[in-house]
XYZ file of C-alpha atoms in Angstrom:
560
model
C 0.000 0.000 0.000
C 1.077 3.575 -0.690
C 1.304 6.947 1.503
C -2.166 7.483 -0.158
C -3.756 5.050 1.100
C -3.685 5.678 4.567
C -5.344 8.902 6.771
C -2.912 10.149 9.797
C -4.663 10.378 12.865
C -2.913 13.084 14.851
C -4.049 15.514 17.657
C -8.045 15.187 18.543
C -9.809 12.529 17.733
C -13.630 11.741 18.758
C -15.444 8.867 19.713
C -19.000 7.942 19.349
C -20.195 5.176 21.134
C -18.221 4.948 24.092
C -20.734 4.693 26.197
C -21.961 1.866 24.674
C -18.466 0.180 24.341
C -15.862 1.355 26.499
C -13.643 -1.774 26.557
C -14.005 -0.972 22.456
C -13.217 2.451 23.543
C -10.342 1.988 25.732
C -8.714 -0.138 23.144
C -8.586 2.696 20.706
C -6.832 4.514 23.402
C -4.024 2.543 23.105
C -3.284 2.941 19.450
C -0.343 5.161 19.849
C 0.639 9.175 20.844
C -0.182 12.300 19.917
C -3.550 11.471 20.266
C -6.355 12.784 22.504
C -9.561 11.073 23.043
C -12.748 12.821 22.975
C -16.224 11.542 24.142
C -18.794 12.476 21.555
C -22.111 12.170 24.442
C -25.042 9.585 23.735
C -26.767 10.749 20.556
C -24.233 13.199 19.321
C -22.523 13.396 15.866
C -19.308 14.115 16.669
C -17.803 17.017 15.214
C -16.958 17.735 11.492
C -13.550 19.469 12.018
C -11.831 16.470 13.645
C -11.634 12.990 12.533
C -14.260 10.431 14.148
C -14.396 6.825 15.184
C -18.158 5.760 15.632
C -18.558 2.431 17.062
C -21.760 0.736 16.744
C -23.381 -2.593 17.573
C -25.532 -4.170 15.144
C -28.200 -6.900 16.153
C -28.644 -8.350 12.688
C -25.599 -8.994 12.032
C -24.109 -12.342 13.310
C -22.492 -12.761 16.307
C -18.425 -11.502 16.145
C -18.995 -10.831 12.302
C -18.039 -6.751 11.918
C -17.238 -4.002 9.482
C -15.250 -0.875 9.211
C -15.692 1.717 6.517
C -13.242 4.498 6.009
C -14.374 7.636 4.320
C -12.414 10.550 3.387
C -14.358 12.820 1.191
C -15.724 15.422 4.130
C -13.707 18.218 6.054
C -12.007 15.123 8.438
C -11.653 11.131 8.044
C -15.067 9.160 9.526
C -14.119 5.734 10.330
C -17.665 3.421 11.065
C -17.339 0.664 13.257
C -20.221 -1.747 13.356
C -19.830 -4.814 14.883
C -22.438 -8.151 15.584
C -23.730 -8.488 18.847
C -21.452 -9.465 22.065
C -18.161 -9.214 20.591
C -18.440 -7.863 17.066
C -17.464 -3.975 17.819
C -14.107 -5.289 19.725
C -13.250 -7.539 17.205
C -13.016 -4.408 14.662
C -11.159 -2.411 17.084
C -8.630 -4.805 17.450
C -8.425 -5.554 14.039
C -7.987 -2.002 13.145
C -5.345 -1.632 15.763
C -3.307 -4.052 14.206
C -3.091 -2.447 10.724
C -2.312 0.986 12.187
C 1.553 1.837 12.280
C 3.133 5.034 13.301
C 2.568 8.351 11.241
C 5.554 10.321 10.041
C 6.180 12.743 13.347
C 3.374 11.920 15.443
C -0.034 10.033 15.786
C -0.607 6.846 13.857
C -1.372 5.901 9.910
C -4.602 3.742 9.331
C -5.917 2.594 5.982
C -8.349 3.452 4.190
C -10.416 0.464 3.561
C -13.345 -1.155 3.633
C -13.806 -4.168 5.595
C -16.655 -7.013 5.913
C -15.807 -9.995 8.181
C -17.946 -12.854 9.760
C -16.262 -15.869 11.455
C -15.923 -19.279 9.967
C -16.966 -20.880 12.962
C -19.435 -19.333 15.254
C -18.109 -20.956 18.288
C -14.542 -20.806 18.751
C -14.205 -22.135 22.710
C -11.373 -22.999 25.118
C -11.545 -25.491 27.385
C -10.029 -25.317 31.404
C -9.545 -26.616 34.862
C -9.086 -24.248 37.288
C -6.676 -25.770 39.232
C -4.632 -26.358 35.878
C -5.067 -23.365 34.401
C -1.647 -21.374 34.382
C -1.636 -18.095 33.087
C -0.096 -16.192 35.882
C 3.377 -17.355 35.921
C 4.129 -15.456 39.611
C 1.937 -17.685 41.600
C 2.336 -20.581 43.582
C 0.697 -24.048 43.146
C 0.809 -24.717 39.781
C -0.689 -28.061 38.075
C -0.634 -29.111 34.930
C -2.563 -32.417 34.575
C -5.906 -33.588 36.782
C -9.381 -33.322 37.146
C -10.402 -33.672 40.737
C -7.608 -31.927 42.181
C -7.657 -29.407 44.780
C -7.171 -25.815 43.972
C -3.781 -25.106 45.501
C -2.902 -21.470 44.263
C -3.377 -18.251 46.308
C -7.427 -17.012 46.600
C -6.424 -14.399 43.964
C -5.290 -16.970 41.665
C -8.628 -17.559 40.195
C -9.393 -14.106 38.262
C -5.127 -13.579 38.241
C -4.997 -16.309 35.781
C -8.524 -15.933 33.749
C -8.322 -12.225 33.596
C -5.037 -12.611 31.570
C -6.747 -15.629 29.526
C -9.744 -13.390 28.843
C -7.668 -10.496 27.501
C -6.008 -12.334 25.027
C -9.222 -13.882 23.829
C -10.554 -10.562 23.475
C -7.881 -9.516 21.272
C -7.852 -12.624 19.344
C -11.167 -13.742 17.960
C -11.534 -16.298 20.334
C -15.239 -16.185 21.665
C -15.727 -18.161 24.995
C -13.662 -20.206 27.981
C -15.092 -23.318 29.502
C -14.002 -23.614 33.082
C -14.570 -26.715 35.081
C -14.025 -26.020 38.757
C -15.439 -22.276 37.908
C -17.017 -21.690 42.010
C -14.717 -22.613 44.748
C -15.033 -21.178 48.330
C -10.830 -21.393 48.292
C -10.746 -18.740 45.186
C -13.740 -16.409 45.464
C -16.578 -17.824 45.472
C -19.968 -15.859 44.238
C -18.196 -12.523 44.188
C -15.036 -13.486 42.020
C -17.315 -15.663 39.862
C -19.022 -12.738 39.037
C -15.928 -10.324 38.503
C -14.863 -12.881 36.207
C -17.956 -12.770 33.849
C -18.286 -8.841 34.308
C -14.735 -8.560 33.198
C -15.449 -11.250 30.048
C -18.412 -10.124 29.138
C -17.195 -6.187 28.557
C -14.294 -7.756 26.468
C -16.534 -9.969 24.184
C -15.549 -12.820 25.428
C -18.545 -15.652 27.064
C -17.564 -17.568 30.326
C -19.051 -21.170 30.238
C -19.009 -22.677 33.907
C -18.625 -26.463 32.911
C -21.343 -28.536 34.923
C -22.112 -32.459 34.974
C -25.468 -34.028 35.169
C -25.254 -35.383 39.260
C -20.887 -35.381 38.878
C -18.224 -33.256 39.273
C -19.261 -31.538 42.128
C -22.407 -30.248 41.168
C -22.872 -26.419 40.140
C -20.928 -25.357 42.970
C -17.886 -27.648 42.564
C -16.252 -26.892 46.074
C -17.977 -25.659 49.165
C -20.615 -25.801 51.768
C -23.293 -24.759 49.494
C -26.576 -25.659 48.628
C -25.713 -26.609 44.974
C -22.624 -28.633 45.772
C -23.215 -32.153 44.884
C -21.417 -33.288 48.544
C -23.621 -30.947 49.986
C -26.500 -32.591 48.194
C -25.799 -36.327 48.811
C -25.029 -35.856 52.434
C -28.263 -34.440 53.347
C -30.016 -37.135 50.588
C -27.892 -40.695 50.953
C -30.236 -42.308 48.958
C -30.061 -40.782 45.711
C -26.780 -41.770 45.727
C -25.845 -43.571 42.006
C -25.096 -46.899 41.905
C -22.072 -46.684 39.812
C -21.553 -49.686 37.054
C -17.972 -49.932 38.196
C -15.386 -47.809 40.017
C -14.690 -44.095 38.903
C -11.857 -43.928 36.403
C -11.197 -44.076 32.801
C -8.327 -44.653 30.611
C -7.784 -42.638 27.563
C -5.823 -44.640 24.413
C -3.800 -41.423 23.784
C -2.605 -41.529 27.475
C 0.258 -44.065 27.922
C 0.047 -43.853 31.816
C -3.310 -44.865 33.941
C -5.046 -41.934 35.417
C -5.522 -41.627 39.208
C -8.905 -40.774 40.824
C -8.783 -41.286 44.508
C -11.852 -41.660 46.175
C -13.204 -38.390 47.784
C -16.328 -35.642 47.611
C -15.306 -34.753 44.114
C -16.009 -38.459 42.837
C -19.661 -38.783 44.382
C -22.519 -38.804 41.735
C -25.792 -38.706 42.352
C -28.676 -40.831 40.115
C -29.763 -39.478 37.050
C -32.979 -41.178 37.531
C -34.284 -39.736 40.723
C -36.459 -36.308 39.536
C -35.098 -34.838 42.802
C -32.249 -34.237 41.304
C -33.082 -33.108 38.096
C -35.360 -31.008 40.154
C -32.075 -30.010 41.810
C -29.589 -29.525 39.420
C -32.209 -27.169 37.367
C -32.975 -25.106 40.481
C -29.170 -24.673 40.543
C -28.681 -23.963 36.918
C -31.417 -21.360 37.187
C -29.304 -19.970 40.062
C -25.914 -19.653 38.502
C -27.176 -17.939 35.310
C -29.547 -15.673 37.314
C -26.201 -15.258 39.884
C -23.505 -14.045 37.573
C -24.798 -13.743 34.111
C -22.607 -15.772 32.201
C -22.136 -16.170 28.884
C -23.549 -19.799 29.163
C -22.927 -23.145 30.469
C -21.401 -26.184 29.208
C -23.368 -29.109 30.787
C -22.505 -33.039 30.300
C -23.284 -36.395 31.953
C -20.010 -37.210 34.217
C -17.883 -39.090 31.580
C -16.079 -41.157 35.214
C -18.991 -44.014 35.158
C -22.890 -44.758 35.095
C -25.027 -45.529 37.299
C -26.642 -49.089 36.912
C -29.265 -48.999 39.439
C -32.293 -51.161 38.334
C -34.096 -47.701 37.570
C -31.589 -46.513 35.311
C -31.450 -50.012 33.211
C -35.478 -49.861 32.972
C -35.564 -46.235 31.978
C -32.899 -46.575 29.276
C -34.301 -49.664 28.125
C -33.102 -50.764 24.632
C -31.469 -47.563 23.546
C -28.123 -48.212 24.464
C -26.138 -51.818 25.152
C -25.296 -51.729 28.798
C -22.201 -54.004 27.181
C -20.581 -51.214 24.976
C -19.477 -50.048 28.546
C -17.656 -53.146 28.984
C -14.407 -52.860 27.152
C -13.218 -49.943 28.447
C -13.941 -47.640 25.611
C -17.473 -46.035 27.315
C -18.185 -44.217 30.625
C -21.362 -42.663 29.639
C -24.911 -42.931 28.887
C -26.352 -40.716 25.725
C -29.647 -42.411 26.714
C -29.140 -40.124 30.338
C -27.947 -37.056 28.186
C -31.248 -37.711 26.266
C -33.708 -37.891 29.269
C -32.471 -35.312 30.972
C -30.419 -32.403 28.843
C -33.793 -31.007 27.669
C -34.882 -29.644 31.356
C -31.388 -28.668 32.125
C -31.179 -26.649 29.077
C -34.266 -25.014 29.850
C -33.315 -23.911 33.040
C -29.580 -23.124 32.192
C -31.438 -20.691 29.038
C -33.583 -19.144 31.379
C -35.871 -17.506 28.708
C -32.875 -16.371 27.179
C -31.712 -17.070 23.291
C -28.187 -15.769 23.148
C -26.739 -17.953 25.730
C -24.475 -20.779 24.721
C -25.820 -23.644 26.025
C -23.497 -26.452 25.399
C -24.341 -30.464 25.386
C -20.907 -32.757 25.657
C -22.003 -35.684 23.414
C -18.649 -37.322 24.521
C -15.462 -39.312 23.209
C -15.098 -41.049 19.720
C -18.089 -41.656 18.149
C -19.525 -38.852 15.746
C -19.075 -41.545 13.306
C -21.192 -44.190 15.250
C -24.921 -43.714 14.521
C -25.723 -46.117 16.707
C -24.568 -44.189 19.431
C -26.794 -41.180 18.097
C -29.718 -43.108 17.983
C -30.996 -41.684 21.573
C -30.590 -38.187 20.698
C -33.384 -37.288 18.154
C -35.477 -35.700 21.141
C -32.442 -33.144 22.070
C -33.798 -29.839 21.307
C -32.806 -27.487 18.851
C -31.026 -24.374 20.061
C -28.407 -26.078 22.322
C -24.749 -26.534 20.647
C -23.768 -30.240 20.522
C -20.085 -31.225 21.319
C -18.785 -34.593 19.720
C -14.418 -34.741 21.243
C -11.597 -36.226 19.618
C -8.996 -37.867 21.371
C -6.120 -37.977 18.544
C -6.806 -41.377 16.973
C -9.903 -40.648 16.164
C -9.310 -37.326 14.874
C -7.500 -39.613 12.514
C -10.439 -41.479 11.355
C -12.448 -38.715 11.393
C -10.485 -36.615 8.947
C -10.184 -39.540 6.534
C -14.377 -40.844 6.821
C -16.414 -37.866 7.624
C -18.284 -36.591 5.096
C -20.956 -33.067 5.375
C -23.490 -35.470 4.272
C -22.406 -37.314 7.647
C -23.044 -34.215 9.434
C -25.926 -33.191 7.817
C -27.248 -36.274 9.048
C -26.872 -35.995 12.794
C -29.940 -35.476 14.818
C -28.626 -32.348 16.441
C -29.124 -29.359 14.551
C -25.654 -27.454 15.915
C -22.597 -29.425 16.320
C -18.673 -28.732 17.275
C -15.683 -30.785 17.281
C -13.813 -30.854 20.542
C -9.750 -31.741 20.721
C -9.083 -34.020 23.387
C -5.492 -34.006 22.249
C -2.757 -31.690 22.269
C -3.886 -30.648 25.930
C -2.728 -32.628 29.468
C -4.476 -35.861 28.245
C -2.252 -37.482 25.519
C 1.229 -38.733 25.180
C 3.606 -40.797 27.065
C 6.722 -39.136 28.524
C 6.445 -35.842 27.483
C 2.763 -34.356 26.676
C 1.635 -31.911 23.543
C 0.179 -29.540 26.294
C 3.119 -27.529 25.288
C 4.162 -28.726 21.881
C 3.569 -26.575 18.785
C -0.056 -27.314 17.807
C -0.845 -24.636 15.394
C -0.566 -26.664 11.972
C -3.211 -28.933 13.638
C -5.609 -26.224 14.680
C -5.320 -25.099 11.686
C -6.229 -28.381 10.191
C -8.923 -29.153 12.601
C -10.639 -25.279 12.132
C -10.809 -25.946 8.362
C -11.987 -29.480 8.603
C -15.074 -28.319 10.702
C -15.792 -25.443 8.274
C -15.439 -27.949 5.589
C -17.482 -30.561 6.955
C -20.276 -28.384 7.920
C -19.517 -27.811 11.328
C -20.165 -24.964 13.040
C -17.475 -24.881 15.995
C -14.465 -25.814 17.797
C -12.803 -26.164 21.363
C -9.519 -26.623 21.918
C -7.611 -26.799 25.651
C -6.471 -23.567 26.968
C -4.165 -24.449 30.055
C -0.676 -22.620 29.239
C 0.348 -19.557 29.315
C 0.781 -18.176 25.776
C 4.248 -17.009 27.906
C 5.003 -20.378 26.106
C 5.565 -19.673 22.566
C 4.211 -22.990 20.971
C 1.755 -22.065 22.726
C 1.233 -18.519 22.299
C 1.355 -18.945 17.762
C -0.865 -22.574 18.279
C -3.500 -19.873 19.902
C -3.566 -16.950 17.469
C -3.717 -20.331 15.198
C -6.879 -21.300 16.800
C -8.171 -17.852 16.718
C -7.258 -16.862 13.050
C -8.050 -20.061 11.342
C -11.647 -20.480 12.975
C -12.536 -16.884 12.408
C -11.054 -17.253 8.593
C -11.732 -20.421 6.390
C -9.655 -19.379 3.551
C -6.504 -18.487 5.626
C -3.739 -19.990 4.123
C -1.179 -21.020 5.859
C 1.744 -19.156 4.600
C -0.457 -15.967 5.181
C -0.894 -17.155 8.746
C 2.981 -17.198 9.579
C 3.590 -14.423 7.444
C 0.914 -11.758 8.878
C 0.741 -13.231 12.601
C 4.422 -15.397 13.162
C 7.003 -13.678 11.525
C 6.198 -10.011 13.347
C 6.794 -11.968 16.643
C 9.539 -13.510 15.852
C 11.746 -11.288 13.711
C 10.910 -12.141 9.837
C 9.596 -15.049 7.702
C 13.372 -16.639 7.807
C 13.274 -16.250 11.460
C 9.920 -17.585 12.004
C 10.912 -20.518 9.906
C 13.753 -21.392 11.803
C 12.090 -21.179 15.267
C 9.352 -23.380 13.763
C 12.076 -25.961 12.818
C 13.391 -26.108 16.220
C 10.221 -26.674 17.947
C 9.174 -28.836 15.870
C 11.752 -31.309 15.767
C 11.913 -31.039 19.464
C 8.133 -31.960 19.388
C 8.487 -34.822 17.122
C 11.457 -36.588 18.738
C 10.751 -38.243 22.188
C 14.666 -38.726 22.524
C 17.428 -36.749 20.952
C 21.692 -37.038 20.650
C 22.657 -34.961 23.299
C 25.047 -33.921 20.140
C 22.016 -32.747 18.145
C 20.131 -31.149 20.821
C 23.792 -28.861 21.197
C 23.512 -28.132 17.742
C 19.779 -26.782 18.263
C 20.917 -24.810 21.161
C 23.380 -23.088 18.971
C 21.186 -22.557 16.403
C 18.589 -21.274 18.919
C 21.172 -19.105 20.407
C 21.814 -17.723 17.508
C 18.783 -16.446 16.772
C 18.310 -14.457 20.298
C 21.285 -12.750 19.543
C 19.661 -10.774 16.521
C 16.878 -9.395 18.789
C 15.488 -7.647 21.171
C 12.364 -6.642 23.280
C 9.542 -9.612 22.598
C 11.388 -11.086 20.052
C 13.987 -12.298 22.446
C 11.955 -13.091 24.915
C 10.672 -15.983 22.903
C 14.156 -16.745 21.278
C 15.249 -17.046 25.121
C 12.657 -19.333 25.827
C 13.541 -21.832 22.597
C 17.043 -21.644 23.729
C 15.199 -22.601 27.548
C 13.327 -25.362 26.039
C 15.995 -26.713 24.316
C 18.849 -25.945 27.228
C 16.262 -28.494 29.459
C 16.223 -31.525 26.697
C 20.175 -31.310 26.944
C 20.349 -31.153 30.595
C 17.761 -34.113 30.613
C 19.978 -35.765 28.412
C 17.255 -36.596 25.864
């Protein structure tokens, strides 16, 4: 682009719409200096001697889809902002704010242009633990793999960590966080629960407190409180389930056995007693009512089923009691079936723009006889079928859109149960370089006919494979026809220090990814090579040469 095709912003500059969007608005404020701010009051036009930013939310637009028009012709620049509802007017402001660069002596250059962008994939969601959620690198009592474990980080850790998680999402097209473990006495509570989806919900971004059908604690996952399930059961014994087996499960893509002690957090209740349904609608109507989220991600308990005579007359002959026998099934969808429809109700709450999702569980979105229960699951909810990584193997090479088209739920996402804490054998891909596989996966779904996907959100983007396999997830979903050379070039190579630079980092990680065990002669050659590149930069571009050269300075101290 030339000198003409770009407006300096320099001096004043008014805003309408702050009011209406002052995360939006505080964003702009950050574009660069020589520039004051001015607050153009509700129904004003803004004055015609000074350029304007107007920033407007449109309700017919999708959700996150946006535009920006730049117009030059009058006495000073108008640039229109209009943006989808919840998140569409931020993601505008953030993409202008990455295409303006400094102006020649002050203020910033921004392009004229005219832009019109909807996502690829309407729901773009991570998924998180609390307790192994690590965003805040300062804290204590970090954990990295676990799901009943206790939350060992200071009370602050809580919105410490998700605040910084939110932000980024904000900034990067990434539309909602799951959180499992989302109220704990120990961090909060009610009142940081609350923070937490004020804070979200002014950035764009939904919070989806993850909740099982009588497991995982109940609503309230830890506490002395009505809607915790150990709080439940004690004062009810009876409606105890009457679990098939013990709690556990072992995932294929895990080589080592996962450990789930007996406590409070592995207590279910039975999905056949109307109590609690009664109960765990009473306390989904309480947690959206509570702190407004941006929805709720609800599933069965995917630890065991109960096989009370009850259960096995209610589900009848819609399932085979003996696909749970070889270790491959720890659910019912005949449960999900009988009892998602009240709990959806009640988590909706007469409202239509929550995001009400339904975990349809592990490895079978191929499998219609495992879908044959779920033709009475209403319409409106968002239907999650997860991929551990062999499957995502079959699944790439069989599914069809005709497949798709097929299911009896209206609204369906993939979900990555790889490349998180739950796969591989003595080193995990929590912290390898995922992005060519988001990538992959995002375009599959779009491809397919999909209309979402989740991927885990643990690390810190601190962590650089981390940090690009992110903006991966976020770019690719939001853009179908994203290629991937455009990805590194536009979003990789700027962090890193140039295309050749980018390239060469890749190549590092991912031959440390791809090689359990290494020469200790090879992984001094990386180092070098990894040195080498930190010594050509400066400010965030060293910071994540210096942590290649970290991650590679630990394989050779290892030995491996």
């Amino acid at each position: 682009m030339s000198e003409s095709d770009f407006i300096t912003l320099n001096g004043r500059v008014a805003v309408i719409g702050a009011d209406r969007h002052p995360h939006a608005a505080g964003r702009l404020a950050t574009a660069g200096s020589g520039l004051e701010w001015l607050t153009v009051p509700p129904g004003g036009e803004g004055p015609e001697s000074i350029p304007v930013i107007s920033l407007r939310e449109d309700t017919r637009l999708p959700e996150g889809s946006f535009r920006i028009d730049t117009r030059t012709g009058g006495a000073a620049p108008r640039i229109e902002i209009v943006g989808g509802p919840f998140s569409g007017v931020i993601y505008a402001v953030e993409e202008l704010l990455r295409a303006v660069r400094p102006a020649p002596g002050a203020g910033v250059s921004v392009p004229v242009t005219h832009v019109e962008r909807r996502p690829a994939l309407a729901y773009r969601t991570f998924w998180t633990w609390d307790h192994s959620t690590n965003w805040e690198l300062s804290q204590v009592g970090h954990q990295e793999i676990g799901v009943f474990n206790p939350y060992g980080k200071p009370p602050s850790g809580f919105l410490a960590d998700y605040k910084r998680m939110v932000d980024f999402c904000s900034q990067n097209q990434i539309a909602a966080i799951v959180i499992y473990g989302f109220f704990r006495d120990n961090h909060g509570g009610v009142d940081d629960a609350k923070e937490l989806t004020r804070y979200a919900r002014e950035r764009g971004v939904r919070i989806l407190p993850g909740v099982a059908i009588g497991a995982y604690g109940g609503v309230y996952w830890e506490g002395d409180h009505p809607y915790n399930l150990s709080t439940y059961l004690d004062a009810h014994p009876d409606r105890a389930a009457d679990m098939e087996r013990g709690v556990g499960f072992q995932l294929a893509d895990l080589s080592f056995p996962l450990n789930f002690p007996r406590s409070d957090y592995t207590r279910t209740a039975c999905p056949s007693d109307p109590n609690t349904i009664d109960w765990m609608a009473d306390a989904l109507s309480w947690l959206v009512e509570t702190v407004e989220p941006g929805g709720v991600n609800i599933e069965g308990g995917d630890y065991g089923v109960c096989g009370c005579e009850r259960c096995m007359t209610r589900r009848g002959d819609r399932e085979d009691p003996n696909r749970r026998d070889d270790d491959a099934e720890f659910w019912s969808h005949a449960d999900m079936a009988d009892n998602f429809p009240r709990l959806f109700e009640a988590a909706r709450g007469g409202r239509d723009d929550l995001w009400i999702y339904c975990e349809l569980q592990w490895d079978n979105l191929l499998d219609s006889e495992a879908h044959a229960p779920l033709t009475t699951l209403p319409d409106g909810a968002i239907y999650q079928h997860t991929y551990n990584r062999g499957y995502w193997n079959r699944v790439r090479a069989e599914l069809t859109p005709q497949t798709v088209a097929d299911l009896p739920t209206r609204t369906n996402v993939a979900r990555a149960q790889f490349a998180c804490q739950w796969n591989g054998d003595e080193r995990t891909e929590l912290y390898a370089f995922n992005a060519p596989v988001f990538a992959e996966l995002s375009r599959h779904c779009f491809d397919m006919g999909m209309q979402g996907l989740t991927v885990w959100g643990e690390p810190s983007p601190f962590h650089v494979s981390s940090e690009l396999s992110y903006l991966a997830f976020g770019r690719f979903g939001f853009d179908a026809d994203l290629s991937w050379d455009a990805f590194l070039d536009q979003d990789v190579a700027p962090r890193l220090g140039g295309r050749g630079a980018a390239d060469e980092f890749i190549s590092i990680m991912q031959e440390l990814d791809d090689h359990q065990h290494l020469p200790v002669e090879r992984l001094r050659t990386l180092q070098g090579r990894a040195f080498d590149g930190a010594r050509q930069f400066t400010g965030e571009q060293l910071r994540r040469w210096i942590w290649l050269t970290d991650r590679v300075n630990r394989r050779a101290y290892m030995g491996s």
